[in-house]
mmCIF file of C-alpha atoms in Angstrom:
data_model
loop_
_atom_site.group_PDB
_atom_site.id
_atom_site.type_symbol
_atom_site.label_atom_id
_atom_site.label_comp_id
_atom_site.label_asym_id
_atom_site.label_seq_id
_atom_site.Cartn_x
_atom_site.Cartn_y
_atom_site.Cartn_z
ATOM 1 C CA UNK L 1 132.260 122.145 76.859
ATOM 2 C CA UNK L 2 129.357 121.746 74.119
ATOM 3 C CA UNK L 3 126.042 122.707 75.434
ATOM 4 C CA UNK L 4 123.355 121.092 75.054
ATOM 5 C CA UNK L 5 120.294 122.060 72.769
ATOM 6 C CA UNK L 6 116.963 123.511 75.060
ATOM 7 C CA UNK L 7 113.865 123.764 72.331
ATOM 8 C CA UNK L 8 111.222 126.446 73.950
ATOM 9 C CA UNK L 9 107.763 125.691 71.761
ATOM 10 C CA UNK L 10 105.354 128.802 72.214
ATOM 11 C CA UNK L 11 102.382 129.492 70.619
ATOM 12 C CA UNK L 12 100.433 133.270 71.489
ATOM 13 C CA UNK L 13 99.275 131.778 75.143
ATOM 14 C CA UNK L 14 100.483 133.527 78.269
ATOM 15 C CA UNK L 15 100.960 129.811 78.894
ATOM 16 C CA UNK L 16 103.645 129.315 77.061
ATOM 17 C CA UNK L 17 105.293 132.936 77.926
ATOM 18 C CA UNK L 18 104.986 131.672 81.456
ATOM 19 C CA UNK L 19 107.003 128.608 80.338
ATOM 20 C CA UNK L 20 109.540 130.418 78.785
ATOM 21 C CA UNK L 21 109.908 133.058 81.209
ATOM 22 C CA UNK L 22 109.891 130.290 84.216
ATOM 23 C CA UNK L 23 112.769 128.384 81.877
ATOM 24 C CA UNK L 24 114.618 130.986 81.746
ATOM 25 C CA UNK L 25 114.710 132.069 85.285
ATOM 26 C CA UNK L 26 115.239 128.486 86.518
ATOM 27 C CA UNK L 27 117.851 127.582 83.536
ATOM 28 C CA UNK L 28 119.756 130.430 81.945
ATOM 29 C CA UNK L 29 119.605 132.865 85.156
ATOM 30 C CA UNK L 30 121.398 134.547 86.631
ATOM 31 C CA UNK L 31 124.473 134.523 84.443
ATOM 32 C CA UNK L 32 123.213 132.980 81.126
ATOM 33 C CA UNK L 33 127.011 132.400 79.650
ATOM 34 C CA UNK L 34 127.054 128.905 82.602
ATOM 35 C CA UNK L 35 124.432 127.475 81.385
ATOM 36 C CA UNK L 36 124.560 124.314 80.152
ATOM 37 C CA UNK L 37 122.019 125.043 77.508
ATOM 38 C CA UNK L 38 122.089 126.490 74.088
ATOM 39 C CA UNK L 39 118.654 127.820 73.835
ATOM 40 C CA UNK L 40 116.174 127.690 70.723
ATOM 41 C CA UNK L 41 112.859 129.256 70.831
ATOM 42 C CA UNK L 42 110.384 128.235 67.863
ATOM 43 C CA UNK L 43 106.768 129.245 67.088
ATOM 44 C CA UNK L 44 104.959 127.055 65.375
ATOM 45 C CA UNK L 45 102.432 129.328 62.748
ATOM 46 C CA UNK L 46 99.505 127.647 61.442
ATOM 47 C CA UNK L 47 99.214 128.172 57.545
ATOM 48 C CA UNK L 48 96.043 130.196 55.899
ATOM 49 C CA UNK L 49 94.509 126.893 54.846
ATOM 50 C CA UNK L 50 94.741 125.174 58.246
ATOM 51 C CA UNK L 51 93.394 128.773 60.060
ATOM 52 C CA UNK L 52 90.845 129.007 56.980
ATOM 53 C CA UNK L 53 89.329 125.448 57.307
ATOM 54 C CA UNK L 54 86.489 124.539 55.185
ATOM 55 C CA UNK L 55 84.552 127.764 54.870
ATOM 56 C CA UNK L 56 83.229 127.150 51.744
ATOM 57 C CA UNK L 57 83.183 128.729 48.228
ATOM 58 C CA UNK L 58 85.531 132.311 48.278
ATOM 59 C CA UNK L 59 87.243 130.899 50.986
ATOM 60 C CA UNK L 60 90.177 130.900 48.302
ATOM 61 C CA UNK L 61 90.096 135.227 48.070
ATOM 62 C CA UNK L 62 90.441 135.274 52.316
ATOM 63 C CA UNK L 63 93.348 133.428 52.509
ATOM 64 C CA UNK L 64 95.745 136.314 51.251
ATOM 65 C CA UNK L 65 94.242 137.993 54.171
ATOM 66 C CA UNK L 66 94.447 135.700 56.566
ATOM 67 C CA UNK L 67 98.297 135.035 55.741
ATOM 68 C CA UNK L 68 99.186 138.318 56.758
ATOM 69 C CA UNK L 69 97.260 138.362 59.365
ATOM 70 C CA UNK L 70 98.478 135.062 60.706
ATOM 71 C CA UNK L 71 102.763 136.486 59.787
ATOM 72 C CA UNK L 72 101.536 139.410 62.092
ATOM 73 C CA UNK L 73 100.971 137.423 64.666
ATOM 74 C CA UNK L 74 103.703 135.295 64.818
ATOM 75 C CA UNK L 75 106.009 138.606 64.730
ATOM 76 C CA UNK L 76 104.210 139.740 67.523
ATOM 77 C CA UNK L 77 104.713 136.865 69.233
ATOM 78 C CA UNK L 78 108.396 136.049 68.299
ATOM 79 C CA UNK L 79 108.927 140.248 69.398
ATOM 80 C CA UNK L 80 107.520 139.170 73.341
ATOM 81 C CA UNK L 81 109.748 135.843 73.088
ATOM 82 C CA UNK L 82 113.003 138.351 72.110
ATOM 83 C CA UNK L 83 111.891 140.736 74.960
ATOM 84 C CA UNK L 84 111.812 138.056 77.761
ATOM 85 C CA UNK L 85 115.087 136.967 76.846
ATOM 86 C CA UNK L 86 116.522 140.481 76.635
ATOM 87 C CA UNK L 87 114.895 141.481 79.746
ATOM 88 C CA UNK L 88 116.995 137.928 81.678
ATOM 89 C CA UNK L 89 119.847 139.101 79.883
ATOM 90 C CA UNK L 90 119.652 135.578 77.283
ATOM 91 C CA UNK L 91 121.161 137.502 74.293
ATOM 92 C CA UNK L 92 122.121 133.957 72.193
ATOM 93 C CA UNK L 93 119.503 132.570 71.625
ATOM 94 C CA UNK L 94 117.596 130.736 68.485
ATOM 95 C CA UNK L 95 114.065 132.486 67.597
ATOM 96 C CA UNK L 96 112.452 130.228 64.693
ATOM 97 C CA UNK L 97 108.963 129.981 63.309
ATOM 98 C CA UNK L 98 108.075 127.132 61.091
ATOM 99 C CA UNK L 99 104.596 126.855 59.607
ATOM 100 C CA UNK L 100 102.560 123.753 60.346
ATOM 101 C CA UNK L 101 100.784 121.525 63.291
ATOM 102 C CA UNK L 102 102.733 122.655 66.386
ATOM 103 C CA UNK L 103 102.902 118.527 67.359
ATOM 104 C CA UNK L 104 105.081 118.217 64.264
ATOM 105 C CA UNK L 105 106.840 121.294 64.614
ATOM 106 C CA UNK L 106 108.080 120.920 67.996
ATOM 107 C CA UNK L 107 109.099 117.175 67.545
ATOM 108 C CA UNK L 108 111.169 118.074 64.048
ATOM 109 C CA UNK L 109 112.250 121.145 65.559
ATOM 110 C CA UNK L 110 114.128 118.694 68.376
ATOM 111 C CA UNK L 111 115.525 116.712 65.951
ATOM 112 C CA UNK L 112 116.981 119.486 63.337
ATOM 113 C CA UNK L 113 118.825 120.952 66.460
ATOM 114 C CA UNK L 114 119.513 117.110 68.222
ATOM 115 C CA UNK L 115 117.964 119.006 71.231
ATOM 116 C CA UNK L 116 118.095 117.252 74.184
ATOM 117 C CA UNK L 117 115.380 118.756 76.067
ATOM 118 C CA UNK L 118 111.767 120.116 74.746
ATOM 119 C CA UNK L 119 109.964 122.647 76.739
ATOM 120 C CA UNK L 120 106.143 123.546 76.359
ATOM 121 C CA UNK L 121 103.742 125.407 78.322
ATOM 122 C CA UNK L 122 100.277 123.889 79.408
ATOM 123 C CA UNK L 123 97.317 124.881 78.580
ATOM 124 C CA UNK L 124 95.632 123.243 81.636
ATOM 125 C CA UNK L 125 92.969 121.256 79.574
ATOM 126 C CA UNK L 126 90.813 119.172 82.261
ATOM 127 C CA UNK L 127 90.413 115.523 80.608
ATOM 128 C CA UNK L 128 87.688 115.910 78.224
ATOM 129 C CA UNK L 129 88.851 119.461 76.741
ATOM 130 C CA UNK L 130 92.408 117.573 75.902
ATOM 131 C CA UNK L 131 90.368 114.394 74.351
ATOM 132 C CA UNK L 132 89.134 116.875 72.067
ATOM 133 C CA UNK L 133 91.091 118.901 71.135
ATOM 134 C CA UNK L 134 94.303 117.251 71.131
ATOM 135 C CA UNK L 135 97.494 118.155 73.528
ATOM 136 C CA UNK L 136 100.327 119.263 71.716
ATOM 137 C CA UNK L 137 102.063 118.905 75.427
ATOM 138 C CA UNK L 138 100.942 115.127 75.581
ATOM 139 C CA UNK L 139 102.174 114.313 72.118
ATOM 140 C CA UNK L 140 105.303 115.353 72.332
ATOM 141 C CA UNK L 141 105.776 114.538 75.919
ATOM 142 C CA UNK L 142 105.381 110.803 73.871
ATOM 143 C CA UNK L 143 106.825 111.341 70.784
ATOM 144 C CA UNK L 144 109.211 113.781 71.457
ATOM 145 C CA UNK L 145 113.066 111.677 71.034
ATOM 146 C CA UNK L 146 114.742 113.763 74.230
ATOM 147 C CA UNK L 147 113.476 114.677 77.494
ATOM 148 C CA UNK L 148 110.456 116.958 77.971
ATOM 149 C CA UNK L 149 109.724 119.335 80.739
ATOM 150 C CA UNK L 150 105.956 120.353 80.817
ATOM 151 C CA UNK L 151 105.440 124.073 82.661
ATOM 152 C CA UNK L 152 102.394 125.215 84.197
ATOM 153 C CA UNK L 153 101.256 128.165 84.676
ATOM 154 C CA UNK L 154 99.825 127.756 88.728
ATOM 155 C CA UNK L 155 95.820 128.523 89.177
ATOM 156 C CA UNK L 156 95.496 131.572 90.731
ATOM 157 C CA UNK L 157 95.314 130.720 94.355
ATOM 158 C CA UNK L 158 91.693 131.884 95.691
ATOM 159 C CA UNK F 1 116.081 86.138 98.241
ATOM 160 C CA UNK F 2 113.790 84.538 100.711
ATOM 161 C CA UNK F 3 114.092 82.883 103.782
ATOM 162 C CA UNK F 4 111.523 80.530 105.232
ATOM 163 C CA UNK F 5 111.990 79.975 109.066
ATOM 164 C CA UNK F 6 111.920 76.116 110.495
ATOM 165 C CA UNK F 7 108.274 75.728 112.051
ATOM 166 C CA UNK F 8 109.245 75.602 115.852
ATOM 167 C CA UNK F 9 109.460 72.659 117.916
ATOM 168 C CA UNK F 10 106.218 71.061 119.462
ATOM 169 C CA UNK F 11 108.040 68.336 121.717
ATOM 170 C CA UNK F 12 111.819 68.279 123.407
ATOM 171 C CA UNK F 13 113.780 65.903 121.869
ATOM 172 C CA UNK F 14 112.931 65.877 118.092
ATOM 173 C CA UNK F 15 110.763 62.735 118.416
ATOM 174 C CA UNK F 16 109.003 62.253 115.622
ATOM 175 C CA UNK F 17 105.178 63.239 115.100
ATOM 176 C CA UNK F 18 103.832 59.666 113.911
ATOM 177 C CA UNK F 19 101.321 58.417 116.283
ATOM 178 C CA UNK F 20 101.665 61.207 118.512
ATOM 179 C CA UNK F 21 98.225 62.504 119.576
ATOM 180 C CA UNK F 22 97.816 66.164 117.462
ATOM 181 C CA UNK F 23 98.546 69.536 119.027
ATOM 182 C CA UNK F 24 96.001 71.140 121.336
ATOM 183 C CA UNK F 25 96.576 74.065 119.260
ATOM 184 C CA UNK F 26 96.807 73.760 116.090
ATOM 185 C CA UNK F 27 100.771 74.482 114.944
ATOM 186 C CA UNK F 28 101.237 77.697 113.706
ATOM 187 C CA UNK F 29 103.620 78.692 111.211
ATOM 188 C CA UNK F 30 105.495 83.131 111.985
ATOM 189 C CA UNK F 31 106.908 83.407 108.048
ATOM 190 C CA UNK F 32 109.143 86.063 106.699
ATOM 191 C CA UNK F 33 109.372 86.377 102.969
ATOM 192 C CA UNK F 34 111.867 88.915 101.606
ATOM 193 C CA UNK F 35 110.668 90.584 98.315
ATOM 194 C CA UNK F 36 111.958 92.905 95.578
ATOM 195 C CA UNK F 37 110.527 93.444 92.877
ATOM 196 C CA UNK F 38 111.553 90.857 90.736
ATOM 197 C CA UNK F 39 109.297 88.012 89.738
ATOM 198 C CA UNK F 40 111.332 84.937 91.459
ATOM 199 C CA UNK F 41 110.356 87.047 94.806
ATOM 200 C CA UNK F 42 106.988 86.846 94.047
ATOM 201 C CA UNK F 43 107.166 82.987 92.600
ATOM 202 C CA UNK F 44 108.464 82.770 96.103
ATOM 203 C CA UNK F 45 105.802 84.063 97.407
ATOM 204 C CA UNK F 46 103.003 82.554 95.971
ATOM 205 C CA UNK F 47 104.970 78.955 96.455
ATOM 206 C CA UNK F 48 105.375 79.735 100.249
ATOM 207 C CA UNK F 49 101.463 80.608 100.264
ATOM 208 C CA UNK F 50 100.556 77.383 98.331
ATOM 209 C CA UNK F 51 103.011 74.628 99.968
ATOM 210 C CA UNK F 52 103.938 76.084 103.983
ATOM 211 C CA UNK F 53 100.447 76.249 105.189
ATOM 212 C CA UNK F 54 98.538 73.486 104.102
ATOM 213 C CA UNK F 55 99.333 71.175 106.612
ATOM 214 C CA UNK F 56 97.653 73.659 109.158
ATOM 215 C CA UNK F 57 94.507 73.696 106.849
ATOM 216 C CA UNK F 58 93.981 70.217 107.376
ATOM 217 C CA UNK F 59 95.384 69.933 110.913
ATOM 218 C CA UNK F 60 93.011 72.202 112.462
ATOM 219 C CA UNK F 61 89.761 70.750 110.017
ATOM 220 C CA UNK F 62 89.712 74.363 108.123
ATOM 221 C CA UNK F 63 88.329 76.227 111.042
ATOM 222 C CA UNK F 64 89.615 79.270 111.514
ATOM 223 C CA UNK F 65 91.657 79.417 114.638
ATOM 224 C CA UNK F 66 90.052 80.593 117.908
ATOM 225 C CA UNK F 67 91.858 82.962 118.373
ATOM 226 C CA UNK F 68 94.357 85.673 116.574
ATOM 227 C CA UNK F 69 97.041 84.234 118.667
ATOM 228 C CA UNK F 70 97.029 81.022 117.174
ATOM 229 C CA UNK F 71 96.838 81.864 113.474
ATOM 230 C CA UNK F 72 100.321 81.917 111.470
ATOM 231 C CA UNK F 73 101.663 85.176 110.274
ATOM 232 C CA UNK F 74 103.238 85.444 106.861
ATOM 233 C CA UNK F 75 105.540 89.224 106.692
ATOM 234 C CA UNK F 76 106.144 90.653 104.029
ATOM 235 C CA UNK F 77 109.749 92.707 103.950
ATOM 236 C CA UNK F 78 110.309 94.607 101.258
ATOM 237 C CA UNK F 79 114.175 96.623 101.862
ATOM 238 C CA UNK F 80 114.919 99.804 99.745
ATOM 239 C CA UNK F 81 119.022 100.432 99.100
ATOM 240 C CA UNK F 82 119.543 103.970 100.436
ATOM 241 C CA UNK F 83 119.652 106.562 97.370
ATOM 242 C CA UNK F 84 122.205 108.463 98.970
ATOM 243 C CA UNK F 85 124.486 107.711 96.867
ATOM 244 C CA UNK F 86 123.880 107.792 93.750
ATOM 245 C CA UNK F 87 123.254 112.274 94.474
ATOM 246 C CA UNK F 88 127.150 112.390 94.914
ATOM 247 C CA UNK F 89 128.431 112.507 91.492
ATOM 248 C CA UNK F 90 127.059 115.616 90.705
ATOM 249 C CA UNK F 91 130.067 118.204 90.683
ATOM 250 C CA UNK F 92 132.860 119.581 93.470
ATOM 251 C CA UNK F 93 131.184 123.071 93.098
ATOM 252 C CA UNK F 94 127.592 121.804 93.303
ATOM 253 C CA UNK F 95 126.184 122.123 97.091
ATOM 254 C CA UNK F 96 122.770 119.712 97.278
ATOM 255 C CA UNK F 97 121.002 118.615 100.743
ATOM 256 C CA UNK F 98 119.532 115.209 100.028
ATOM 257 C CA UNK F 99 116.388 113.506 101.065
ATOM 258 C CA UNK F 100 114.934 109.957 100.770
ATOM 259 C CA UNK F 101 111.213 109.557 101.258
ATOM 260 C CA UNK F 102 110.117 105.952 101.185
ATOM 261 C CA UNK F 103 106.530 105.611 100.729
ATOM 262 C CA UNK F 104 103.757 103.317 100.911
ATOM 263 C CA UNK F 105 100.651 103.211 98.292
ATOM 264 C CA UNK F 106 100.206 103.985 94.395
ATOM 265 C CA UNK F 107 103.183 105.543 92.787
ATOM 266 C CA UNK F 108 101.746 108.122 91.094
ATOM 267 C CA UNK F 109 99.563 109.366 93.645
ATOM 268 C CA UNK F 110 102.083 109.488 96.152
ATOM 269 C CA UNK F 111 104.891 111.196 93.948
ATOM 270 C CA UNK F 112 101.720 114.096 93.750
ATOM 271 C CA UNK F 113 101.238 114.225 96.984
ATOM 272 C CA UNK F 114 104.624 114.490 97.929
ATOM 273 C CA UNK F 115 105.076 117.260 95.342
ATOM 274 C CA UNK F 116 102.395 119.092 96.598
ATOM 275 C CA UNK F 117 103.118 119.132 99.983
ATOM 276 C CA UNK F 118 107.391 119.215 99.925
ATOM 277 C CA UNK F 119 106.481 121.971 98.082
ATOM 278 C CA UNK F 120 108.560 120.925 94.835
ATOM 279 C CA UNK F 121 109.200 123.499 91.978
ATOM 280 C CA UNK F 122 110.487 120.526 89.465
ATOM 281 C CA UNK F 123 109.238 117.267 89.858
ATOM 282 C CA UNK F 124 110.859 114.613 87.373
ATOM 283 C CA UNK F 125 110.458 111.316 86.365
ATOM 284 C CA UNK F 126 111.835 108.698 84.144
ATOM 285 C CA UNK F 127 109.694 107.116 81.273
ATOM 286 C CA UNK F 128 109.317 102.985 80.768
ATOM 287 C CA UNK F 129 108.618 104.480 76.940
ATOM 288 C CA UNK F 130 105.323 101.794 77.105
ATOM 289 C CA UNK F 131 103.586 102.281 73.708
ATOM 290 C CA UNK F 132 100.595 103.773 73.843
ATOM 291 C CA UNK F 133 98.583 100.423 74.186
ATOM 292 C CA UNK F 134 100.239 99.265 77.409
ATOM 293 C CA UNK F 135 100.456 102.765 78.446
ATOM 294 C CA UNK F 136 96.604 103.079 78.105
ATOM 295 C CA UNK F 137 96.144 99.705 79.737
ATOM 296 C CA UNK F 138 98.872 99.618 82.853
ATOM 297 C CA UNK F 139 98.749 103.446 83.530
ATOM 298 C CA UNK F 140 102.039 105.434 83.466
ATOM 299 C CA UNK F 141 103.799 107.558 86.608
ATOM 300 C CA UNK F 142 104.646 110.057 84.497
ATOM 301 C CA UNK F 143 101.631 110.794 82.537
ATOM 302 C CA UNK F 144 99.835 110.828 85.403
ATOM 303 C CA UNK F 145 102.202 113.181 86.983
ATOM 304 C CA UNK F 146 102.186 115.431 83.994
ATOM 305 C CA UNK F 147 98.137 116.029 84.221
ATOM 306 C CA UNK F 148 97.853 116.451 88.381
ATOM 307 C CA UNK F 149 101.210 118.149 89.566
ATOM 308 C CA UNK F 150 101.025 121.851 89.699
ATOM 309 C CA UNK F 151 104.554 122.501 88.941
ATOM 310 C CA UNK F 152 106.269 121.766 85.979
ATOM 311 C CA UNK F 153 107.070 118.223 85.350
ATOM 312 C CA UNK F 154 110.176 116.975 83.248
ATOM 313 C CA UNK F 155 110.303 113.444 81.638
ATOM 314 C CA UNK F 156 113.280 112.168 81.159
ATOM 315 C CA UNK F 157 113.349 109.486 78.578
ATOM 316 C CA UNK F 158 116.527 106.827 78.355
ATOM 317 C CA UNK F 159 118.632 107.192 74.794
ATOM 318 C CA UNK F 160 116.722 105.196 72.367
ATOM 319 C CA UNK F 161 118.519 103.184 69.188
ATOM 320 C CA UNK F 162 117.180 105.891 66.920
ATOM 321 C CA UNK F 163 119.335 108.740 68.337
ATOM 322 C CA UNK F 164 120.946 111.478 66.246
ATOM 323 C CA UNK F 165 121.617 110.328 62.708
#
């Protein structure tokens, strides 16, 4: 039977770990060969210019820098994916990291693989945080062309 | 569908009202109006409202009635189809319970609460896919859901033209 494409967005937030790891237990445990998912995992990097922003004159001379800095990163982060997967016993699975806005990213992303459901973590902005700076989880929950499953990570309980 | 019940009988005999002196009480009118939620349910409604109790207005001078006994009630029954089953399709090998909760008040508070208090690990909902205007203006279930549920909520949105090219 052909499975059906599952895009996991993360970015660096235990958010979006918590998403992934949550997706996989509910999803692709405990015998990950059933599922009816093929799984793809992408990390959307932001480029040197968009990390840079408008700093000014010599801002040109950081951005080397700041590149390398930024592909360390997204290693880093693409290694934790790998090790959450390996660690629920999800050995096929799709790790990808595409530079750009991760609103962008994670819609194209769904439509390269004609996923039919997008994942992303929450970030738990209250109303006026998310005005401002922007949900990537409310975009695509909009934009997105397939279903989209929004995971939180729960407050801690006091 | 609606059904209007025959105002009851004031004198044996069917004798007709001309001339007759007027009620002591003023006639009242016990109404049941079905309604879905299409619009000819509520075109029903509003014509039942605007044409059945108007004789009773000026039968009784537009004083309210002395008492609650002798005012006309208008019911409002609104039937939900059991879900039941439309859960059976999913597979031989697949063992669900099912539940129906029919509840009263705002959609998308009520789906929260209910979440909250089942307690749900997955809560999902369909999408209208209103543009962002009407979305803005009518309010949307699932937005709403997506921004107050504590446990991960998945949108499921119908196949659009655009599909997989």
């Amino acid at each position: 039977m052909e499975k059906s494409v599952m895009v996991v967005g993360i970015d660096e937030s235990e958010h979006s770990f918590y998403a992934l790891h949550w997706t996989l237990q509910h999803f692709f445990s405990p015998s990950p060969e059933y599922s009816p998912f093929k799984l793809v995992i992408v990390h959307s990097k932001p480029s040197a210019a968009m990390a840079v922003g408008i700093i000014g004159p010599g801002s040109a001379d950081v951005i080397p820098y700041v590149e390398s800095d930024l592909k360390k990163m997204a290693s880093r982060v693409l290694e934790k994916a790998k090790e959450i997967c390996t660690a629920k016993l999800v050995h096929d699975v799709k790790l990808e990291v595409v530079e750009g806005d991760p609103r962008n990213v994670l819609c194209e992303t769904v439509e390269r693989h004609h996923a039919s459901v997008l994942v992303v973590g929450s970030h738990g902005y209250g109303a006026i945080k998310r005005a401002v700076l922007g949900s990537v989880s409310d975009y695509c929950a909009h934009h997105a062309h397939c279903s989209v499953m929004i995971v939180k990570k729960p407050k801690a309980k006091n | 569908m609606d059904a209007a019940r025959h105002p009851p009988e004031t004198s044996g005999g069917g004798a007709s009202a001309e001339g007759a002196e007027p009620a002591a009480e003023p006639e009242k009118l016990n109404v049941l109006v079905g309604i879905d939620e299409s619009d000819g349910s509520f075109y029903a409604l509003r014509w039942a409202l605007d044409h059945l109790f108007t004789n009773l207005a000026t039968a009784s001078g537009a004083e309210p009635p002395p008492n609650q006994l002798h005012s006309s009630l208008i019911t409002l029954v609104n039937v939900q189809p059991l879900f039941q089953p439309f859960i059976y399709p999913a597979g031989p090998s697949i063992y669900i319970k099912a539940e129906t909760l029919i509840l009263q008040g705002d959609p998308k508070e009520k789906i929260c609460e209910a979440a909250e208090q089942l307690p749900a690990d997955l809560v999902v909902v369909g999408s209208r896919g209103l543009g962002t205007i009407k979305r803005a203006l009518l309010g949307s279930v699932s937005n709403y859901c997506a921004h107050h549920i504590h446990c991960p909520v998945l949108i499921v949105k119908p196949p659009t033209k655009l599909g997989h090219e």
